[in-house]
mmCIF file of C-alpha atoms and ligand atoms in Angstrom:
data_model
loop_
_atom_site.group_PDB
_atom_site.id
_atom_site.type_symbol
_atom_site.label_atom_id
_atom_site.label_comp_id
_atom_site.label_asym_id
_atom_site.label_seq_id
_atom_site.Cartn_x
_atom_site.Cartn_y
_atom_site.Cartn_z
ATOM 1 C CA UNK A 44 14.787 23.547 -2.564
ATOM 2 C CA UNK A 45 13.824 23.564 -6.377
ATOM 3 C CA UNK A 46 14.862 21.396 -9.408
ATOM 4 C CA UNK A 47 18.237 22.424 -10.776
ATOM 5 C CA UNK A 48 19.188 21.953 -14.707
ATOM 6 C CA UNK A 49 22.601 21.813 -15.436
ATOM 7 C CA UNK A 50 22.588 22.958 -19.032
ATOM 8 C CA UNK A 51 26.460 22.472 -19.609
ATOM 9 C CA UNK A 52 25.942 18.985 -18.894
ATOM 10 C CA UNK A 53 23.280 18.668 -21.366
ATOM 11 C CA UNK A 54 25.431 19.808 -23.909
ATOM 12 C CA UNK A 55 28.219 17.612 -23.020
ATOM 13 C CA UNK A 56 29.562 15.903 -26.351
ATOM 14 C CA UNK A 57 32.768 13.735 -25.954
ATOM 15 C CA UNK A 58 35.782 15.976 -26.895
ATOM 16 C CA UNK A 59 38.868 13.943 -28.033
ATOM 17 C CA UNK A 60 41.214 15.744 -25.928
ATOM 18 C CA UNK A 61 39.067 15.432 -22.503
ATOM 19 C CA UNK A 62 40.645 13.578 -19.826
ATOM 20 C CA UNK A 63 39.650 10.196 -18.757
ATOM 21 C CA UNK A 64 37.037 10.189 -16.102
ATOM 22 C CA UNK A 65 38.693 9.495 -12.730
ATOM 23 C CA UNK A 66 37.559 6.063 -11.294
ATOM 24 C CA UNK A 67 34.974 5.997 -8.863
ATOM 25 C CA UNK A 68 35.555 5.771 -5.394
ATOM 26 C CA UNK A 69 33.360 2.068 -3.816
ATOM 27 C CA UNK A 70 30.990 3.768 -1.215
ATOM 28 C CA UNK A 71 30.883 1.821 2.019
ATOM 29 C CA UNK A 72 27.766 2.427 2.229
ATOM 30 C CA UNK A 73 25.097 -0.363 2.666
ATOM 31 C CA UNK A 74 28.481 -3.045 2.914
ATOM 32 C CA UNK A 75 27.468 -5.780 5.581
ATOM 33 C CA UNK A 76 30.316 -6.035 8.244
ATOM 34 C CA UNK A 77 32.054 -8.625 6.774
ATOM 35 C CA UNK A 78 32.023 -7.091 3.191
ATOM 36 C CA UNK A 79 33.154 -3.839 5.357
ATOM 37 C CA UNK A 80 36.231 -5.460 6.829
ATOM 38 C CA UNK A 81 37.082 -7.372 3.323
ATOM 39 C CA UNK A 82 37.410 -3.953 1.684
ATOM 40 C CA UNK A 83 39.098 -2.127 4.138
ATOM 41 C CA UNK A 84 42.149 -5.025 4.506
ATOM 42 C CA UNK A 85 41.835 -4.914 0.427
ATOM 43 C CA UNK A 86 42.910 -0.956 0.762
ATOM 44 C CA UNK A 87 45.582 -1.833 3.071
ATOM 45 C CA UNK A 88 44.003 -1.938 6.754
ATOM 46 C CA UNK A 89 46.235 -4.573 8.706
ATOM 47 C CA UNK A 90 44.048 -7.615 9.191
ATOM 48 C CA UNK A 91 43.982 -7.583 12.897
ATOM 49 C CA UNK A 92 42.818 -4.009 13.049
ATOM 50 C CA UNK A 93 40.032 -4.656 10.581
ATOM 51 C CA UNK A 94 37.337 -6.087 13.089
ATOM 52 C CA UNK A 95 38.163 -2.947 15.455
ATOM 53 C CA UNK A 96 38.415 -0.838 12.366
ATOM 54 C CA UNK A 97 34.736 -2.112 11.231
ATOM 55 C CA UNK A 98 33.403 -1.472 14.775
ATOM 56 C CA UNK A 99 34.802 2.038 14.678
ATOM 57 C CA UNK A 100 33.030 3.020 11.128
ATOM 58 C CA UNK A 101 29.883 0.952 11.501
ATOM 59 C CA UNK A 102 29.048 3.631 14.385
ATOM 60 C CA UNK A 103 30.457 6.862 12.292
ATOM 61 C CA UNK A 104 28.195 6.174 9.615
ATOM 62 C CA UNK A 105 25.049 4.622 11.079
ATOM 63 C CA UNK A 106 24.600 5.606 15.259
ATOM 64 C CA UNK A 107 26.435 9.305 14.190
ATOM 65 C CA UNK A 108 25.432 9.237 11.120
ATOM 66 C CA UNK A 109 28.811 11.572 9.568
ATOM 67 C CA UNK A 110 28.466 12.031 5.289
ATOM 68 C CA UNK A 111 32.288 12.921 5.501
ATOM 69 C CA UNK A 112 34.944 10.403 6.197
ATOM 70 C CA UNK A 113 37.218 13.689 7.626
ATOM 71 C CA UNK A 114 34.472 13.630 10.682
ATOM 72 C CA UNK A 115 35.340 10.501 12.039
ATOM 73 C CA UNK A 116 37.491 12.162 14.846
ATOM 74 C CA UNK A 117 38.784 8.863 16.825
ATOM 75 C CA UNK A 118 40.183 7.342 13.552
ATOM 76 C CA UNK A 119 43.627 7.963 12.908
ATOM 77 C CA UNK A 120 44.615 11.310 10.121
ATOM 78 C CA UNK A 121 46.615 8.494 8.300
ATOM 79 C CA UNK A 122 43.788 6.023 8.222
ATOM 80 C CA UNK A 123 41.181 8.576 7.300
ATOM 81 C CA UNK A 124 43.486 9.780 4.337
ATOM 82 C CA UNK A 125 43.410 6.419 2.866
ATOM 83 C CA UNK A 126 40.176 5.628 3.501
ATOM 84 C CA UNK A 127 39.623 9.056 1.463
ATOM 85 C CA UNK A 128 41.656 7.755 -1.085
ATOM 86 C CA UNK A 129 40.095 4.484 -1.775
ATOM 87 C CA UNK A 130 36.199 5.003 -0.551
ATOM 88 C CA UNK A 131 33.484 7.426 -0.319
ATOM 89 C CA UNK A 132 30.811 7.732 1.749
ATOM 90 C CA UNK A 133 28.841 10.183 0.057
ATOM 91 C CA UNK A 134 24.625 10.477 -0.036
ATOM 92 C CA UNK A 135 22.580 11.342 -2.945
ATOM 93 C CA UNK A 136 21.798 14.868 -3.920
ATOM 94 C CA UNK A 137 18.391 16.044 -2.920
ATOM 95 C CA UNK A 138 17.281 17.670 -6.407
ATOM 96 C CA UNK A 139 13.678 18.198 -4.971
ATOM 97 C CA UNK A 140 12.039 18.468 -1.366
ATOM 98 C CA UNK A 141 8.181 19.231 -1.564
ATOM 99 C CA UNK A 142 6.863 19.525 2.009
ATOM 100 C CA UNK A 143 3.100 19.239 2.598
ATOM 101 C CA UNK A 144 1.126 21.306 4.525
ATOM 102 C CA UNK A 145 0.458 17.721 6.924
ATOM 103 C CA UNK A 146 4.139 17.129 7.427
ATOM 104 C CA UNK A 147 4.950 14.759 4.743
ATOM 105 C CA UNK A 148 7.846 15.087 2.712
ATOM 106 C CA UNK A 149 8.909 14.224 -1.217
ATOM 107 C CA UNK A 150 12.304 14.119 -2.311
ATOM 108 C CA UNK A 151 13.852 13.638 -5.671
ATOM 109 C CA UNK A 152 17.067 12.108 -4.745
ATOM 110 C CA UNK A 153 19.968 11.953 -7.257
ATOM 111 C CA UNK A 154 22.441 9.207 -7.598
ATOM 112 C CA UNK A 155 25.945 9.596 -9.468
ATOM 113 C CA UNK A 156 26.927 7.610 -12.591
ATOM 114 C CA UNK A 157 27.632 3.968 -12.284
ATOM 115 C CA UNK A 158 30.380 3.007 -14.941
ATOM 116 C CA UNK A 159 29.279 3.971 -18.711
ATOM 117 C CA UNK A 160 25.505 4.428 -16.940
ATOM 118 C CA UNK A 161 24.006 8.049 -16.197
ATOM 119 C CA UNK A 162 22.899 9.726 -13.352
ATOM 120 C CA UNK A 163 19.614 8.543 -11.737
ATOM 121 C CA UNK A 164 16.995 9.735 -9.603
ATOM 122 C CA UNK A 165 14.341 8.125 -7.431
ATOM 123 C CA UNK A 166 11.822 9.441 -4.816
ATOM 124 C CA UNK A 167 11.465 8.809 -1.064
ATOM 125 C CA UNK A 168 8.693 9.901 0.861
ATOM 126 C CA UNK A 169 8.796 10.597 4.408
ATOM 127 C CA UNK A 170 5.175 9.839 6.482
ATOM 128 C CA UNK A 171 5.103 11.784 9.878
ATOM 129 C CA UNK A 172 2.102 10.004 11.997
ATOM 130 C CA UNK A 173 1.218 10.478 15.776
ATOM 131 C CA UNK A 174 4.160 8.550 17.476
ATOM 132 C CA UNK A 175 5.626 7.621 14.647
ATOM 133 C CA UNK A 176 7.182 8.223 11.295
ATOM 134 C CA UNK A 177 7.024 6.177 8.013
ATOM 135 C CA UNK A 178 10.165 6.367 4.999
ATOM 136 C CA UNK A 179 8.934 4.864 1.862
ATOM 137 C CA UNK A 180 12.171 3.643 0.350
ATOM 138 C CA UNK A 181 12.403 2.957 -3.350
ATOM 139 C CA UNK A 182 14.152 -0.506 -4.654
ATOM 140 C CA UNK A 183 14.982 0.341 -8.328
ATOM 141 C CA UNK A 184 15.050 2.951 -10.738
ATOM 142 C CA UNK A 185 11.633 2.718 -12.695
ATOM 143 C CA UNK A 186 10.045 -0.868 -12.514
ATOM 144 C CA UNK A 187 9.755 -4.055 -14.824
ATOM 145 C CA UNK A 188 6.054 -4.233 -13.918
ATOM 146 C CA UNK A 189 3.187 -2.239 -15.515
ATOM 147 C CA UNK A 190 0.583 -1.992 -12.760
ATOM 148 C CA UNK A 191 -2.059 -0.111 -14.502
ATOM 149 C CA UNK A 192 -3.001 2.337 -11.410
ATOM 150 C CA UNK A 193 0.202 2.798 -10.649
ATOM 151 C CA UNK A 194 2.452 5.798 -12.085
ATOM 152 C CA UNK A 195 5.549 4.225 -11.422
ATOM 153 C CA UNK A 196 4.814 1.800 -13.614
ATOM 154 C CA UNK A 197 4.656 3.748 -16.548
ATOM 155 C CA UNK A 198 8.324 4.162 -16.451
ATOM 156 C CA UNK A 199 10.860 1.773 -17.868
ATOM 157 C CA UNK A 200 13.165 0.019 -15.336
ATOM 158 C CA UNK A 201 16.814 1.608 -15.630
ATOM 159 C CA UNK A 202 18.628 -0.534 -13.048
ATOM 160 C CA UNK A 203 18.306 -1.746 -9.550
ATOM 161 C CA UNK A 204 19.323 0.267 -6.721
ATOM 162 C CA UNK A 205 22.780 -0.674 -5.242
ATOM 163 C CA UNK A 206 22.719 -1.722 -1.194
ATOM 164 C CA UNK A 207 24.119 1.691 -0.536
ATOM 165 C CA UNK A 208 21.772 3.344 -2.500
ATOM 166 C CA UNK A 209 19.050 2.197 -0.652
ATOM 167 C CA UNK A 210 20.726 2.402 2.583
ATOM 168 C CA UNK A 211 21.650 6.063 2.125
ATOM 169 C CA UNK A 212 17.667 6.806 1.252
ATOM 170 C CA UNK A 213 17.602 6.335 5.102
ATOM 171 C CA UNK A 214 20.518 7.996 5.986
ATOM 172 C CA UNK A 215 19.634 11.318 4.015
ATOM 173 C CA UNK A 216 15.991 11.356 5.407
ATOM 174 C CA UNK A 217 17.257 11.361 8.934
ATOM 175 C CA UNK A 218 20.171 13.975 8.271
ATOM 176 C CA UNK A 219 17.546 16.179 6.571
ATOM 177 C CA UNK A 220 14.927 15.660 9.608
ATOM 178 C CA UNK A 221 17.619 16.084 12.007
ATOM 179 C CA UNK A 222 16.946 12.512 12.963
ATOM 180 C CA UNK A 223 20.444 12.031 14.187
ATOM 181 C CA UNK A 224 20.373 13.505 17.770
ATOM 182 C CA UNK A 225 22.938 11.270 19.094
ATOM 183 C CA UNK A 226 25.437 12.920 16.098
ATOM 184 C CA UNK A 227 25.680 15.521 19.074
ATOM 185 C CA UNK A 228 26.428 13.738 21.993
ATOM 186 C CA UNK A 229 29.704 12.775 22.850
ATOM 187 C CA UNK A 230 28.742 8.833 23.828
ATOM 188 C CA UNK A 231 26.681 8.690 20.336
ATOM 189 C CA UNK A 232 24.187 6.413 21.731
ATOM 190 C CA UNK A 233 21.892 4.636 19.732
ATOM 191 C CA UNK A 234 18.420 5.866 19.838
ATOM 192 C CA UNK A 235 15.428 3.459 19.796
ATOM 193 C CA UNK A 236 13.299 3.208 16.788
ATOM 194 C CA UNK A 237 10.577 4.815 18.928
ATOM 195 C CA UNK A 238 12.537 7.858 19.896
ATOM 196 C CA UNK A 239 13.173 8.412 16.265
ATOM 197 C CA UNK A 240 11.406 10.647 13.797
ATOM 198 C CA UNK A 241 11.935 7.837 11.350
ATOM 199 C CA UNK A 242 10.697 5.102 13.521
ATOM 200 C CA UNK A 243 9.408 2.634 10.297
ATOM 201 C CA UNK A 244 11.090 1.860 6.922
ATOM 202 C CA UNK A 245 8.509 0.643 3.955
ATOM 203 C CA UNK A 246 10.076 -0.674 1.123
ATOM 204 C CA UNK A 247 7.094 0.593 -0.892
ATOM 205 C CA UNK A 248 8.667 2.861 -3.138
ATOM 206 C CA UNK A 249 9.881 2.951 -6.890
ATOM 207 C CA UNK A 250 10.318 -0.517 -8.000
ATOM 208 C CA UNK A 251 9.591 -4.420 -7.542
ATOM 209 C CA UNK A 252 11.969 -5.027 -3.924
ATOM 210 C CA UNK A 253 11.736 -8.929 -4.657
ATOM 211 C CA UNK A 254 13.439 -8.247 -8.570
ATOM 212 C CA UNK A 255 16.227 -6.741 -6.522
ATOM 213 C CA UNK A 256 16.335 -9.228 -3.694
ATOM 214 C CA UNK A 257 20.067 -9.765 -3.258
ATOM 215 C CA UNK A 258 20.402 -5.998 -2.706
ATOM 216 C CA UNK A 259 17.392 -5.415 -0.542
ATOM 217 C CA UNK A 260 18.185 -7.866 1.726
ATOM 218 C CA UNK A 261 21.892 -6.635 2.317
ATOM 219 C CA UNK A 262 20.618 -3.241 2.715
ATOM 220 C CA UNK A 263 17.994 -4.564 5.310
ATOM 221 C CA UNK A 264 20.410 -6.329 6.806
ATOM 222 C CA UNK A 265 22.317 -3.100 7.765
ATOM 223 C CA UNK A 266 19.379 -0.969 8.477
ATOM 224 C CA UNK A 267 18.378 -3.690 10.890
ATOM 225 C CA UNK A 268 21.853 -3.979 12.645
ATOM 226 C CA UNK A 269 21.161 -3.716 16.243
ATOM 227 C CA UNK A 270 24.549 -1.883 17.145
ATOM 228 C CA UNK A 271 23.913 0.740 14.032
ATOM 229 C CA UNK A 272 20.510 2.105 12.449
ATOM 230 C CA UNK A 273 18.685 -0.199 14.565
ATOM 231 C CA UNK A 274 15.301 -0.698 12.977
ATOM 232 C CA UNK A 275 13.562 -3.766 14.261
ATOM 233 C CA UNK A 276 12.580 -6.322 11.599
ATOM 234 C CA UNK A 277 9.717 -5.850 13.059
ATOM 235 C CA UNK A 278 9.358 -2.138 11.913
ATOM 236 C CA UNK A 279 10.776 -2.880 8.586
ATOM 237 C CA UNK A 280 7.778 -3.633 6.013
ATOM 238 C CA UNK A 281 8.590 -5.327 2.414
ATOM 239 C CA UNK A 282 5.936 -4.882 -0.171
ATOM 240 C CA UNK A 283 5.569 -7.138 -3.051
ATOM 241 C CA UNK A 284 3.301 -7.342 -6.162
ATOM 242 C CA UNK A 285 3.447 -10.876 -5.700
ATOM 243 C CA UNK A 286 6.373 -12.209 -6.911
ATOM 244 C CA UNK A 287 5.395 -16.010 -5.159
ATOM 245 C CA UNK A 288 8.877 -17.846 -5.632
ATOM 246 C CA UNK A 289 10.811 -15.250 -3.404
ATOM 247 C CA UNK A 290 7.921 -14.814 -0.520
ATOM 248 C CA UNK A 291 9.241 -17.767 1.510
ATOM 249 C CA UNK A 292 13.069 -16.877 1.252
ATOM 250 C CA UNK A 293 11.793 -13.279 2.047
ATOM 251 C CA UNK A 294 10.449 -14.748 5.770
ATOM 252 C CA UNK A 295 13.427 -17.107 6.139
ATOM 253 C CA UNK A 296 16.161 -14.941 5.225
ATOM 254 C CA UNK A 297 15.100 -11.366 5.466
ATOM 255 C CA UNK A 298 12.503 -11.926 8.612
ATOM 256 C CA UNK A 299 10.645 -8.566 7.845
ATOM 257 C CA UNK A 300 6.794 -7.671 7.859
ATOM 258 C CA UNK A 301 5.152 -8.597 4.404
ATOM 259 C CA UNK A 302 2.985 -6.564 2.307
ATOM 260 C CA UNK A 303 0.858 -7.398 -0.798
ATOM 261 C CA UNK A 304 0.039 -5.191 -3.525
ATOM 262 C CA UNK A 305 -3.376 -7.139 -3.799
ATOM 263 C CA UNK A 306 -6.054 -4.408 -5.292
ATOM 264 C CA UNK A 307 -8.324 -7.120 -6.738
ATOM 265 C CA UNK A 308 -10.019 -10.227 -5.644
ATOM 266 C CA UNK A 309 -10.309 -12.160 -8.913
ATOM 267 C CA UNK A 310 -7.737 -13.053 -11.470
ATOM 268 C CA UNK A 311 -9.680 -11.701 -14.006
ATOM 269 C CA UNK A 312 -9.357 -8.304 -12.375
ATOM 270 C CA UNK A 313 -5.882 -8.682 -10.970
ATOM 271 C CA UNK A 314 -4.362 -9.648 -14.643
ATOM 272 C CA UNK A 315 -5.300 -6.234 -15.543
ATOM 273 C CA UNK A 316 -4.409 -4.004 -12.485
ATOM 274 C CA UNK A 317 -1.134 -6.198 -11.347
ATOM 275 C CA UNK A 318 -0.523 -8.120 -14.356
ATOM 276 C CA UNK A 319 2.365 -9.987 -12.701
ATOM 277 C CA UNK A 320 -1.119 -11.718 -11.755
ATOM 278 C CA UNK A 321 -0.801 -13.534 -15.145
ATOM 279 C CA UNK A 322 2.276 -15.180 -13.947
ATOM 280 C CA UNK A 323 1.745 -16.172 -10.238
ATOM 281 C CA UNK A 324 -2.355 -16.390 -10.018
ATOM 282 C CA UNK A 325 -3.947 -15.484 -6.617
ATOM 283 C CA UNK A 326 -4.730 -19.249 -5.736
ATOM 284 C CA UNK A 327 -0.888 -19.412 -5.761
ATOM 285 C CA UNK A 328 -0.346 -15.924 -4.074
ATOM 286 C CA UNK A 329 -2.528 -16.916 -0.770
ATOM 287 C CA UNK A 330 -0.844 -20.292 -0.783
ATOM 288 C CA UNK A 331 2.298 -18.398 -0.222
ATOM 289 C CA UNK A 332 0.728 -15.800 2.169
ATOM 290 C CA UNK A 333 -0.621 -18.759 4.349
ATOM 291 C CA UNK A 334 3.008 -20.514 4.803
ATOM 292 C CA UNK A 335 4.994 -17.294 5.121
ATOM 293 C CA UNK A 336 7.519 -18.275 7.832
ATOM 294 C CA UNK A 337 6.699 -16.226 11.353
ATOM 295 C CA UNK A 338 2.997 -15.567 10.060
ATOM 296 C CA UNK A 339 0.930 -15.225 13.433
ATOM 297 C CA UNK A 340 -2.061 -12.440 15.025
ATOM 298 C CA UNK A 341 1.056 -10.420 16.016
ATOM 299 C CA UNK A 342 2.862 -10.556 12.589
ATOM 300 C CA UNK A 343 0.144 -10.105 10.429
ATOM 301 C CA UNK A 344 0.420 -9.511 6.628
ATOM 302 C CA UNK A 345 -0.837 -5.948 5.208
ATOM 303 C CA UNK A 346 -2.795 -6.362 2.018
ATOM 304 C CA UNK A 347 -2.606 -3.315 0.255
ATOM 305 C CA UNK A 348 -5.862 -2.029 -1.970
ATOM 306 C CA UNK A 349 -6.414 0.926 -3.474
ATOM 307 C CA UNK A 350 -10.051 1.524 -4.127
ATOM 308 C CA UNK A 351 -10.727 2.744 -7.853
ATOM 309 C CA UNK A 352 -14.114 3.813 -8.432
ATOM 310 C CA UNK A 353 -16.039 0.890 -10.255
ATOM 311 C CA UNK A 354 -13.364 -1.015 -10.914
ATOM 312 C CA UNK A 355 -12.792 -2.971 -7.681
ATOM 313 C CA UNK A 356 -15.070 -1.339 -5.042
ATOM 314 C CA UNK A 357 -18.433 -3.191 -4.785
ATOM 315 C CA UNK A 358 -19.811 -4.908 -2.061
ATOM 316 C CA UNK A 359 -19.348 -8.367 -3.566
ATOM 317 C CA UNK A 360 -15.677 -7.173 -3.687
ATOM 318 C CA UNK A 361 -15.262 -7.276 -0.272
ATOM 319 C CA UNK A 362 -16.950 -10.362 0.559
ATOM 320 C CA UNK A 363 -14.726 -11.685 -1.789
ATOM 321 C CA UNK A 364 -12.193 -10.381 -0.293
ATOM 322 C CA UNK A 365 -12.885 -11.376 2.970
ATOM 323 C CA UNK A 366 -13.357 -15.341 1.481
ATOM 324 C CA UNK A 367 -9.945 -15.240 0.486
ATOM 325 C CA UNK A 368 -8.045 -14.044 3.152
ATOM 326 C CA UNK A 369 -9.522 -16.706 5.013
ATOM 327 C CA UNK A 370 -7.202 -18.060 7.687
ATOM 328 C CA UNK A 371 -4.388 -15.607 7.069
ATOM 329 C CA UNK A 372 -3.481 -13.059 10.148
ATOM 330 C CA UNK A 373 -4.181 -10.232 8.084
ATOM 331 C CA UNK A 374 -4.891 -6.365 7.723
ATOM 332 C CA UNK A 375 -6.343 -4.646 4.856
ATOM 333 C CA UNK A 376 -5.136 -1.091 4.179
ATOM 334 C CA UNK A 377 -7.677 0.697 2.187
ATOM 335 C CA UNK A 378 -5.962 3.376 -0.405
ATOM 336 C CA UNK A 379 -8.100 5.762 -1.897
ATOM 337 C CA UNK A 380 -6.971 6.123 -5.130
ATOM 338 C CA UNK A 381 -4.607 9.336 -5.911
ATOM 339 C CA UNK A 382 -5.118 10.257 -9.614
ATOM 340 C CA UNK A 383 -2.204 11.210 -11.217
ATOM 341 C CA UNK A 384 -2.026 12.889 -15.216
ATOM 342 C CA UNK A 385 -3.057 10.740 -17.785
ATOM 343 C CA UNK A 386 -4.807 7.864 -15.616
ATOM 344 C CA UNK A 387 -8.234 6.581 -16.502
ATOM 345 C CA UNK A 388 -8.882 5.239 -13.000
ATOM 346 C CA UNK A 389 -10.862 7.425 -10.568
ATOM 347 C CA UNK A 390 -10.799 7.483 -6.662
ATOM 348 C CA UNK A 391 -14.075 5.692 -4.927
ATOM 349 C CA UNK A 392 -16.770 7.756 -3.241
ATOM 350 C CA UNK A 393 -16.002 8.510 0.275
ATOM 351 C CA UNK A 394 -19.057 6.201 1.234
ATOM 352 C CA UNK A 395 -18.324 3.523 -0.983
ATOM 353 C CA UNK A 396 -14.968 3.277 0.612
ATOM 354 C CA UNK A 397 -16.358 3.435 4.182
ATOM 355 C CA UNK A 398 -19.456 0.809 3.653
ATOM 356 C CA UNK A 399 -16.432 -1.675 1.838
ATOM 357 C CA UNK A 400 -14.286 -0.925 5.333
ATOM 358 C CA UNK A 401 -16.947 -1.544 7.175
ATOM 359 C CA UNK A 402 -18.015 -5.044 5.691
ATOM 360 C CA UNK A 403 -14.293 -6.290 5.758
ATOM 361 C CA UNK A 404 -13.860 -4.919 9.183
ATOM 362 C CA UNK A 405 -16.908 -6.668 10.484
ATOM 363 C CA UNK A 406 -15.499 -10.218 9.067
ATOM 364 C CA UNK A 407 -12.626 -9.239 12.044
ATOM 365 C CA UNK A 408 -9.881 -7.622 9.826
ATOM 366 C CA UNK A 409 -8.744 -4.694 10.471
ATOM 367 C CA UNK A 410 -8.979 -2.335 7.310
ATOM 368 C CA UNK A 411 -8.339 1.148 8.552
ATOM 369 C CA UNK A 412 -8.831 3.927 5.297
ATOM 370 C CA UNK A 413 -5.711 5.288 4.775
ATOM 371 C CA UNK A 414 -5.918 8.824 5.200
ATOM 372 C CA UNK A 415 -4.622 10.454 2.232
ATOM 373 C CA UNK A 416 -1.244 12.121 2.958
ATOM 374 C CA UNK A 417 0.815 14.866 1.174
ATOM 375 C CA UNK A 418 -1.898 15.539 -1.555
ATOM 376 C CA UNK A 419 -1.169 19.316 -2.240
ATOM 377 C CA UNK A 420 2.559 18.336 -2.830
ATOM 378 C CA UNK A 421 2.160 15.176 -5.504
ATOM 379 C CA UNK A 422 -0.317 12.930 -6.356
ATOM 380 C CA UNK A 423 1.334 9.514 -7.100
ATOM 381 C CA UNK A 424 4.711 7.578 -6.443
ATOM 382 C CA UNK A 425 7.001 8.385 -9.639
ATOM 383 C CA UNK A 426 5.270 11.745 -10.358
ATOM 384 C CA UNK A 427 8.066 14.085 -9.439
ATOM 385 C CA UNK A 428 10.591 12.123 -11.085
ATOM 386 C CA UNK A 429 8.442 12.405 -14.368
ATOM 387 C CA UNK A 430 8.243 15.940 -13.777
ATOM 388 C CA UNK A 431 11.656 16.447 -13.149
ATOM 389 C CA UNK A 432 12.475 14.369 -16.380
ATOM 390 C CA UNK A 433 9.729 16.531 -18.428
ATOM 391 C CA UNK A 434 11.733 19.584 -17.141
ATOM 392 C CA UNK A 435 15.110 18.339 -18.264
ATOM 393 C CA UNK A 436 13.576 17.772 -21.763
ATOM 394 C CA UNK A 437 11.905 21.089 -21.963
ATOM 395 C CA UNK A 438 14.979 22.707 -21.008
ATOM 396 C CA UNK A 439 17.098 20.492 -23.453
ATOM 397 C CA UNK A 440 14.530 21.875 -26.255
ATOM 398 C CA UNK A 441 14.878 24.992 -25.415
ATOM 399 C CA UNK A 442 19.039 24.986 -25.578
ATOM 400 C CA UNK A 443 18.824 23.055 -28.772
ATOM 401 C CA UNK A 444 16.245 25.802 -30.133
ATOM 402 C CA UNK A 445 18.593 28.845 -29.240
ATOM 403 C CA UNK A 446 21.504 27.057 -30.269
ATOM 404 C CA UNK A 447 19.653 26.590 -33.539
ATOM 405 C CA UNK A 448 19.050 30.671 -33.526
HETATM 406 S S1 SF4 B 217 3.065 -0.966 -8.116
HETATM 407 FE FE1 SF4 B 217 4.942 -1.729 -7.669
HETATM 408 S S2 SF4 B 217 5.677 -3.392 -8.869
HETATM 409 FE FE2 SF4 B 217 3.591 -2.278 -9.610
HETATM 410 S S3 SF4 B 217 4.652 -1.037 -11.347
HETATM 411 FE FE3 SF4 B 217 4.226 0.284 -9.171
HETATM 412 S S4 SF4 B 217 6.288 0.151 -8.440
HETATM 413 FE FE4 SF4 B 217 6.063 -1.556 -9.916
#
């Protein structure tokens, strides 16, 4: 699949006689059971039927993975007509799909405009590994933060994603991968996480999930519902740059695994690499980690550490990292930096990454070096979106030049 450019819409100027656009239908995706029941009753479904209808719809949406209301075979035709008039269950358009030789897939998804806004595009990445498959999900379009090593940090925040838009990244990926095998069985049985291609979800795509807290919480509630998508909360990891005040609530209310984008072991350097550190410095961040609800050796916090040559990769940094994490059940993911156009950073030498990993490992912390994945299809999170925007701009300019002639 390749990027498609709609030149007609690029020239869409308001015309006085154009009919007003039809009001967008409400999406049923991402609603909690309670909200789904309330939406059905509001649409005219008798209140006494609501619970049973919610059960039916939940099964079709999240176990069978249908994307069209007409496919809900055991729902009466009248109700399907009513649902179709009032609601939609559409998933995002796949603008682009790239498949790496190592099986990693990266999608550019487009969601329709909301209100007076414009359609938005986000990235979602699937990383297959031995015995598991991880989907890296976005929570915002762009980001307000400006981590200097991160390509998404160069893109301004457009808006938060809705719960349905977060959930539908998982639905679309599973459908695209053929990971709704139960859809073919008459029973439509729930497939356990370990039997699926997408067995894990990480909120580690575009955006800071704790700056879209309510929507992320609602979405993960749907994703972890045992009668639907049924991903155990232990298979869901939320990664934050360090929004300290929201970390306790994340543990108490979402109960998911926590990852911290750490990347530096002194405030001086972290203020540069992860500027939110100026607001919530390392001592506050580490205190919040030590107090994370449910923390134990079986539920460790993952610390992400991107390896930047000559910046944060010395053995002194490794020793300071060990001191910093003292007493925290932790795993450190060492990430070889994936350069993107325009960055001044370089990836650390492999030998240095190994020496760093060994020192941290000898201190008793698991410190896997994350194998670079999908390097042939993309360099960094946020890049596909930028490419798409560059193409659109290029096409717009070409079109304007043609009009001028
Ligand atoms: S690392 Fe995360 S929080 Fe920082 S700029 Fe990138 S997307 Fe935003």
